[in-house]
PDB file of C-alpha atoms and ligand atoms in Angstrom:
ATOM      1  CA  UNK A   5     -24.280  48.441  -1.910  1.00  0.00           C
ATOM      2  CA  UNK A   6     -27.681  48.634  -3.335  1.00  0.00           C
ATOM      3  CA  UNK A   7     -30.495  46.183  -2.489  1.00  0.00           C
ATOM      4  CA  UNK A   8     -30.771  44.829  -5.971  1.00  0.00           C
ATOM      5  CA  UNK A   9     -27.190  44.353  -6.299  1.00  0.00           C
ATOM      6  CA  UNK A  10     -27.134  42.023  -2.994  1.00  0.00           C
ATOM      7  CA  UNK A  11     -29.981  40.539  -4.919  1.00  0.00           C
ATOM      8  CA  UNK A  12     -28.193  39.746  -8.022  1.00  0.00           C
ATOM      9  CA  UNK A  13     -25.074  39.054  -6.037  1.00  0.00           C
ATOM     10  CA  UNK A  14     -27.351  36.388  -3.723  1.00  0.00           C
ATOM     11  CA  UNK A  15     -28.654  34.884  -6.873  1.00  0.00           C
ATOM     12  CA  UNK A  16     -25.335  34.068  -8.758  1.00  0.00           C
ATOM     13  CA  UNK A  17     -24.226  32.838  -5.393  1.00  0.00           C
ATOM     14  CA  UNK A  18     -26.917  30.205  -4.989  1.00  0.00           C
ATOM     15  CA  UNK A  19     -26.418  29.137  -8.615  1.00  0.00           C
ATOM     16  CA  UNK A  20     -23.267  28.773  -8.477  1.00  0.00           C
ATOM     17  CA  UNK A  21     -23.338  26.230  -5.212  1.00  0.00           C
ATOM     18  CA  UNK A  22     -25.986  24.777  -7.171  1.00  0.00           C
ATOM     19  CA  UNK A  23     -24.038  24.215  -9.832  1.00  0.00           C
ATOM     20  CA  UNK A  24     -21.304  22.655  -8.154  1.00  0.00           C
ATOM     21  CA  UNK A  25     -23.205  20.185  -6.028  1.00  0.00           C
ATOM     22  CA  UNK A  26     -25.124  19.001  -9.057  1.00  0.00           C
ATOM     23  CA  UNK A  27     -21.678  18.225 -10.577  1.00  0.00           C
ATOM     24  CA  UNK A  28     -20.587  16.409  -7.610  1.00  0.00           C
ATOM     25  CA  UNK A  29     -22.519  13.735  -7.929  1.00  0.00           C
ATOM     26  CA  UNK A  30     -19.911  11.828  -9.581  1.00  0.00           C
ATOM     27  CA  UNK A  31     -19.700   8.506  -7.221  1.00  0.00           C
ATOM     28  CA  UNK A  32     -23.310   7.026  -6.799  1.00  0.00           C
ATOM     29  CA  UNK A  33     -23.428   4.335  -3.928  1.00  0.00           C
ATOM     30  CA  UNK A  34     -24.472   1.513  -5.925  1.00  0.00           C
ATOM     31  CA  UNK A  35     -22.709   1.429  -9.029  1.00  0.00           C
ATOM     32  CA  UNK A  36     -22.062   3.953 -11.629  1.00  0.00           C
ATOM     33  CA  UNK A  37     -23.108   2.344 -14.831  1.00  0.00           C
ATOM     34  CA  UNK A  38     -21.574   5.035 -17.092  1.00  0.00           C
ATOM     35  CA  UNK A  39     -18.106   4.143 -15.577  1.00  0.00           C
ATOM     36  CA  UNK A  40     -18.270   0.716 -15.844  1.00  0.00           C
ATOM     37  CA  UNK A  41     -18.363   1.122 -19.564  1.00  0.00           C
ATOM     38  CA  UNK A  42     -14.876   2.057 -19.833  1.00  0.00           C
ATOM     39  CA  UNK A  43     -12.447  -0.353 -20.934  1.00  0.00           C
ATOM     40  CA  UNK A  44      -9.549  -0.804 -19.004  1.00  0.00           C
ATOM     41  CA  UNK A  45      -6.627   0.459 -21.266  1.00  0.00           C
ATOM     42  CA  UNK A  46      -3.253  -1.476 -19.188  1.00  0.00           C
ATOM     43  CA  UNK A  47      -3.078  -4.698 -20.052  1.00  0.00           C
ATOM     44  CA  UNK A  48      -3.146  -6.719 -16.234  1.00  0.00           C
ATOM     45  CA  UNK A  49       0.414  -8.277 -17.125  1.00  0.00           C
ATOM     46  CA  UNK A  50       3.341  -8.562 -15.041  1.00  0.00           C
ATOM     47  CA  UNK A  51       5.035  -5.469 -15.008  1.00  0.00           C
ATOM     48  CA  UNK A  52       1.396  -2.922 -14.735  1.00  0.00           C
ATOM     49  CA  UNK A  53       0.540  -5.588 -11.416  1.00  0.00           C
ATOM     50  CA  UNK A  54       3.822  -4.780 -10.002  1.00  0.00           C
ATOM     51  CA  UNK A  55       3.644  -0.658 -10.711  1.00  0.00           C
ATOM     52  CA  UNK A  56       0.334  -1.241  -9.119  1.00  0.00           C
ATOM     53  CA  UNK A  57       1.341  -2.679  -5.849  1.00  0.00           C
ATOM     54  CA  UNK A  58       4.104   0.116  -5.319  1.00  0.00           C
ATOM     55  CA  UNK A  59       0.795   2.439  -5.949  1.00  0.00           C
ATOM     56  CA  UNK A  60      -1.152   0.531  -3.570  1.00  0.00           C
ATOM     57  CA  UNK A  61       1.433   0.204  -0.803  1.00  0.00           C
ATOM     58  CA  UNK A  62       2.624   3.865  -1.228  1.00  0.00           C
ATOM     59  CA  UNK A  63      -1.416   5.729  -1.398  1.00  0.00           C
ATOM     60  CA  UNK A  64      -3.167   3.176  -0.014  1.00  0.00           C
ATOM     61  CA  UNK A  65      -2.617   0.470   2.197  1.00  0.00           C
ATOM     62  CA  UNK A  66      -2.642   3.085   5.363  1.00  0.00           C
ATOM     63  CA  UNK A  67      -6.578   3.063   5.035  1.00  0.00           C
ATOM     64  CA  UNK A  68      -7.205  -0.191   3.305  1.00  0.00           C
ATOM     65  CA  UNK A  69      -4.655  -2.321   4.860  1.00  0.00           C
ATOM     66  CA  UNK A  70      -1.833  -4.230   3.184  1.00  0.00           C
ATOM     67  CA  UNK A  71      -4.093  -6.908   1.972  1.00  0.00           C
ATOM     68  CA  UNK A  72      -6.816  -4.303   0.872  1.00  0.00           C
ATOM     69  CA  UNK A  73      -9.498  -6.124   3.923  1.00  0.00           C
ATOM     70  CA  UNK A  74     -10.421  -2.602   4.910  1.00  0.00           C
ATOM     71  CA  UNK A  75     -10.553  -1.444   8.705  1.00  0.00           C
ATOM     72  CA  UNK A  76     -13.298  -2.665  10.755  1.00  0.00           C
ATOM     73  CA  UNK A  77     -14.755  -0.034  12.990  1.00  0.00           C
ATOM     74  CA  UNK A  78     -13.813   3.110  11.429  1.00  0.00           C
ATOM     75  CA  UNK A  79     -10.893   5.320  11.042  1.00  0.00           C
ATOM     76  CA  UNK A  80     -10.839   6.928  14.545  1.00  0.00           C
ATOM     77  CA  UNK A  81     -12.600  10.255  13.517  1.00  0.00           C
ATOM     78  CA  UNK A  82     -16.258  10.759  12.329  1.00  0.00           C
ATOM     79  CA  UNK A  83     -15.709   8.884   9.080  1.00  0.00           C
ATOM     80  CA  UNK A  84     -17.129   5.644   7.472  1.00  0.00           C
ATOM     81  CA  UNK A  85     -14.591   2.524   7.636  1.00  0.00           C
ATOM     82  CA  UNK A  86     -12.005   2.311   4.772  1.00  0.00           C
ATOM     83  CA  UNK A  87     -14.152  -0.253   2.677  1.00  0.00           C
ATOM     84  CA  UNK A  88     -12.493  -3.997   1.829  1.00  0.00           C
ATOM     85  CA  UNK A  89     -11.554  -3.982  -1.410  1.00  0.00           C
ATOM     86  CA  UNK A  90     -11.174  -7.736  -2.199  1.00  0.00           C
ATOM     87  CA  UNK A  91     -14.902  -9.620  -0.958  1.00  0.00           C
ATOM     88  CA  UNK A  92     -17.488  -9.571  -2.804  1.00  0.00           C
ATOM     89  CA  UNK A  93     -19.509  -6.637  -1.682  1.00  0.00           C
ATOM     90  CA  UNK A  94     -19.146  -3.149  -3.494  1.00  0.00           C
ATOM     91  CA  UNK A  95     -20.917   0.194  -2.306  1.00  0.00           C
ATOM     92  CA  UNK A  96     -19.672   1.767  -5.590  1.00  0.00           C
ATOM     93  CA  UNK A  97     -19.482  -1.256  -8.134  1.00  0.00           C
ATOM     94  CA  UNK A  98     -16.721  -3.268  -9.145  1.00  0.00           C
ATOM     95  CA  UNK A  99     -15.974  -3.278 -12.781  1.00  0.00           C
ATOM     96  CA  UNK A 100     -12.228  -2.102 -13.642  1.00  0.00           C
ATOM     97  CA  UNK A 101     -14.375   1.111 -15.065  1.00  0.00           C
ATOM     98  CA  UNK A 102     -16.102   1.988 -11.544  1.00  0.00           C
ATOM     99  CA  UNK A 103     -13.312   1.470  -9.470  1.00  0.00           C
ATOM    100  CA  UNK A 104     -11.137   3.634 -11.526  1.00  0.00           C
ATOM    101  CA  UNK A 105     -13.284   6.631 -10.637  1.00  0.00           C
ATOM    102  CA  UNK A 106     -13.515   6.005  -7.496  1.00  0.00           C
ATOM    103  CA  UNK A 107     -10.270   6.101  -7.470  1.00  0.00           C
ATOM    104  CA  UNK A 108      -9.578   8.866  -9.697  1.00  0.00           C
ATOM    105  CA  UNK A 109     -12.805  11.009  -8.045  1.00  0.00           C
ATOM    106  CA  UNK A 110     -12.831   9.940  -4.674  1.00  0.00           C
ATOM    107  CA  UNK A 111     -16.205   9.898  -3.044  1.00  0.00           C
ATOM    108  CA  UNK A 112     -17.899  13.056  -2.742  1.00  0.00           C
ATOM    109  CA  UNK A 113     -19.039  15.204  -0.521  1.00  0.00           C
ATOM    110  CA  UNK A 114     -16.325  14.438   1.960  1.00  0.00           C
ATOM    111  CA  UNK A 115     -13.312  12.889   0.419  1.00  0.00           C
ATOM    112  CA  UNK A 116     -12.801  10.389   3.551  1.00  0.00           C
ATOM    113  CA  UNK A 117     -12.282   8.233   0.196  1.00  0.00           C
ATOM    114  CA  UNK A 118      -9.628  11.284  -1.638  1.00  0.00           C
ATOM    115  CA  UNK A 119      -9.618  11.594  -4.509  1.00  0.00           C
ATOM    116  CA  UNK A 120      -6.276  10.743  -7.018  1.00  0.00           C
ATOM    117  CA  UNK A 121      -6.723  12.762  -9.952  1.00  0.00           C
ATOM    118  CA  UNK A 122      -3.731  14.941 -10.358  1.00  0.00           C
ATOM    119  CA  UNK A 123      -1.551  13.163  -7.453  1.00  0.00           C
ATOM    120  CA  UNK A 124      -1.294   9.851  -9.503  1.00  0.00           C
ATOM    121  CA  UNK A 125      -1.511   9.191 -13.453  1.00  0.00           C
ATOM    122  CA  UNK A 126      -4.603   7.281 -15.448  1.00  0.00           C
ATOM    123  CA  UNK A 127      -2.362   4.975 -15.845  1.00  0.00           C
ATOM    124  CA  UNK A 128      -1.540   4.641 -12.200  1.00  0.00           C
ATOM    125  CA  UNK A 129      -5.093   4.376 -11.803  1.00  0.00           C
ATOM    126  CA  UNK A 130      -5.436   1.243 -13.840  1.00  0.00           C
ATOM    127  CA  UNK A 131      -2.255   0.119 -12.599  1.00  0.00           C
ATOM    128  CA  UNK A 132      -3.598  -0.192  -9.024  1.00  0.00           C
ATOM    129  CA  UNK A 133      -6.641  -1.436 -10.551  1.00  0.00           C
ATOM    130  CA  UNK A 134      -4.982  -4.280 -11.981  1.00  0.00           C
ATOM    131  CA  UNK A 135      -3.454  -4.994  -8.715  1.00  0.00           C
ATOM    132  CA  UNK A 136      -6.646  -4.937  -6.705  1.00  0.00           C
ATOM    133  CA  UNK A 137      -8.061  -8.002  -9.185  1.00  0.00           C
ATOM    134  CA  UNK A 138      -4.958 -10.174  -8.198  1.00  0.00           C
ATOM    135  CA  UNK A 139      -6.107  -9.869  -4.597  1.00  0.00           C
ATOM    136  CA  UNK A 140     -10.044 -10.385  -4.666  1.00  0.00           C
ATOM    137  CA  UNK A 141     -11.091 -13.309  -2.607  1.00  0.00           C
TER     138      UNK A 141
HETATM  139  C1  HEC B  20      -7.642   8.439   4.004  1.00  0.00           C
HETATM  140  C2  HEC B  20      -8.037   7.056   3.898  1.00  0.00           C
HETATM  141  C3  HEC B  20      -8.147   6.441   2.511  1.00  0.00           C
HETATM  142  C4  HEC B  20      -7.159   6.336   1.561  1.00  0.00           C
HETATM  143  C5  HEC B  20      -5.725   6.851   1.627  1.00  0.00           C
HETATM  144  C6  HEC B  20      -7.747   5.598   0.461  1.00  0.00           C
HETATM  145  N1  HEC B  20      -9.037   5.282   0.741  1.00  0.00           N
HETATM  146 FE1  HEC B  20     -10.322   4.238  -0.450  1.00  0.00          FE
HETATM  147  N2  HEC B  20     -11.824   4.544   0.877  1.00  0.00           N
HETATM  148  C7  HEC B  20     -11.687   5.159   2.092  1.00  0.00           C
HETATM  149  C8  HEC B  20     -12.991   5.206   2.755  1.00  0.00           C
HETATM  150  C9  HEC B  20     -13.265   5.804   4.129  1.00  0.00           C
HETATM  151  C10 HEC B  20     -13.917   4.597   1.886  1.00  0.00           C
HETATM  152  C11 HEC B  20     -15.421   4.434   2.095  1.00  0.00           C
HETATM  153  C12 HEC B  20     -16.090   5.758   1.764  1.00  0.00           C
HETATM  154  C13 HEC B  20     -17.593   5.741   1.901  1.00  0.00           C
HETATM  155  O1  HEC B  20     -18.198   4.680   2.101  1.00  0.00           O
HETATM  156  O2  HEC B  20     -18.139   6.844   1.777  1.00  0.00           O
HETATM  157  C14 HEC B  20     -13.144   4.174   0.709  1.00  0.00           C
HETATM  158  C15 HEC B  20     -13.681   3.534  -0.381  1.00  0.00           C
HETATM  159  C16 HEC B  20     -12.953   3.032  -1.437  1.00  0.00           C
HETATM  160  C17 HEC B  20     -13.494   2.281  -2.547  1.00  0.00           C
HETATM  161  C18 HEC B  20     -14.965   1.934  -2.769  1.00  0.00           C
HETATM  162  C19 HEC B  20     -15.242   0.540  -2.203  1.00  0.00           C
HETATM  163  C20 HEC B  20     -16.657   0.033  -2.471  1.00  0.00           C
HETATM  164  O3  HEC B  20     -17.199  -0.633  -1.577  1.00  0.00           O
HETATM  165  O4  HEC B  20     -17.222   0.270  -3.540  1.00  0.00           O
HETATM  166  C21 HEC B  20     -12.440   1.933  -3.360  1.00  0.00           C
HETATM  167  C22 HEC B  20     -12.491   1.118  -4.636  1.00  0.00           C
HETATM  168  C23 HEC B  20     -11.250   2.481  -2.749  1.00  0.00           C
HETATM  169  N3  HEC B  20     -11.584   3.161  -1.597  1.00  0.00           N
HETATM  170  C24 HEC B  20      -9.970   2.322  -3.260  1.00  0.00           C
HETATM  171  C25 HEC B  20      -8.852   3.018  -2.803  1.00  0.00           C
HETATM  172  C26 HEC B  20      -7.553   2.981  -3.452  1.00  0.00           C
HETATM  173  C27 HEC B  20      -7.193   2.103  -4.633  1.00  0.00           C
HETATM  174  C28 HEC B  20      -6.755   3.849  -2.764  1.00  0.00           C
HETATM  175  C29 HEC B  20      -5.345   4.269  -3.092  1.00  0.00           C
HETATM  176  C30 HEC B  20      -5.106   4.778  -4.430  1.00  0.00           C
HETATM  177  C31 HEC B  20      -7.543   4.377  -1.654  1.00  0.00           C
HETATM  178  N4  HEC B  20      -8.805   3.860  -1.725  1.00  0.00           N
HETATM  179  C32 HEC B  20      -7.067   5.267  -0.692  1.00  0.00           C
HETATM  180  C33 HEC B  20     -10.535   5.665   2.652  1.00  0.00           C
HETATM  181  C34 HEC B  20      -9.325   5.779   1.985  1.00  0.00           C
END
């Protein structure tokens, strides 16, 4: 291979990683004031509550707990503590809008939060949103 082409080849590399990590910027610790401008489309009633819970209990009560008070002291590997979900405190906002993409994003760069896009529907998503407002303290 020619010098130049490494070159070129380095180039497009670096851009491209560029690229990506600029994109990935999707979950900003301290709210995400784009996202909490979306409207919450499921109407909190009894039924979208109860989908939520099965959500919950199914994808996420193995980090968060059953109530959704987090775990105190980490999860046993080099990862932050799965965060309570029903005080007062937020790292990533609270509105229906933010927590939906957290949930549907995860938190970047290394998914200790996953991310749900693709495993569970939008409407899941607000589902389990709806949910988590029944149990805030
Ligand atoms: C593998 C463990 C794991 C699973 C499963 C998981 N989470 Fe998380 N979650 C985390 C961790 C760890 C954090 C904190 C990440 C950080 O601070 O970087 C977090 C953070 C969050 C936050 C942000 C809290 C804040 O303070 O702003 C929300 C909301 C959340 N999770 C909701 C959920 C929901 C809802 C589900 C299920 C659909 C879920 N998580 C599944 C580990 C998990």
């Amino acid at each position: 291979m020619s010098f130049k082409k490494e070159i070129a080849i380095g180039l497009i590399t670096a851009a491209l990683i560029g690229g990506t990590a600029a994109a990935q910027v999707k979950t900003p610790r301290g709210g995400n004031p784009e996202a909490a401008k979306m409207t919450n489309p499921v109407p909190a009633d009894e039924a979208s509550i109860a989908r939520g819970k099965e959500y919950y209990d199914e994808h996420c009560a193995n980090c968060h707990m059953d109530d959704a008070s987090g775990v105190e002291g980490g999860m046993g590997e080099s990862g932050p503590p799965a965060s309570n979900l029903i005080d007062e405190h937020t790292d990533f906002g609270g509105t229906d809008g933010e927590l939906f993409s957290v949930i549907k994003g995860g938190i970047l760069p290394q998914l200790y939060m996953p991310m749900y896009e693709g495993v569970i529907s939008d409407e899941a998503i607000w589902d389990v949103v709806n949910y988590l407002n029944t149990l805030k303290e």
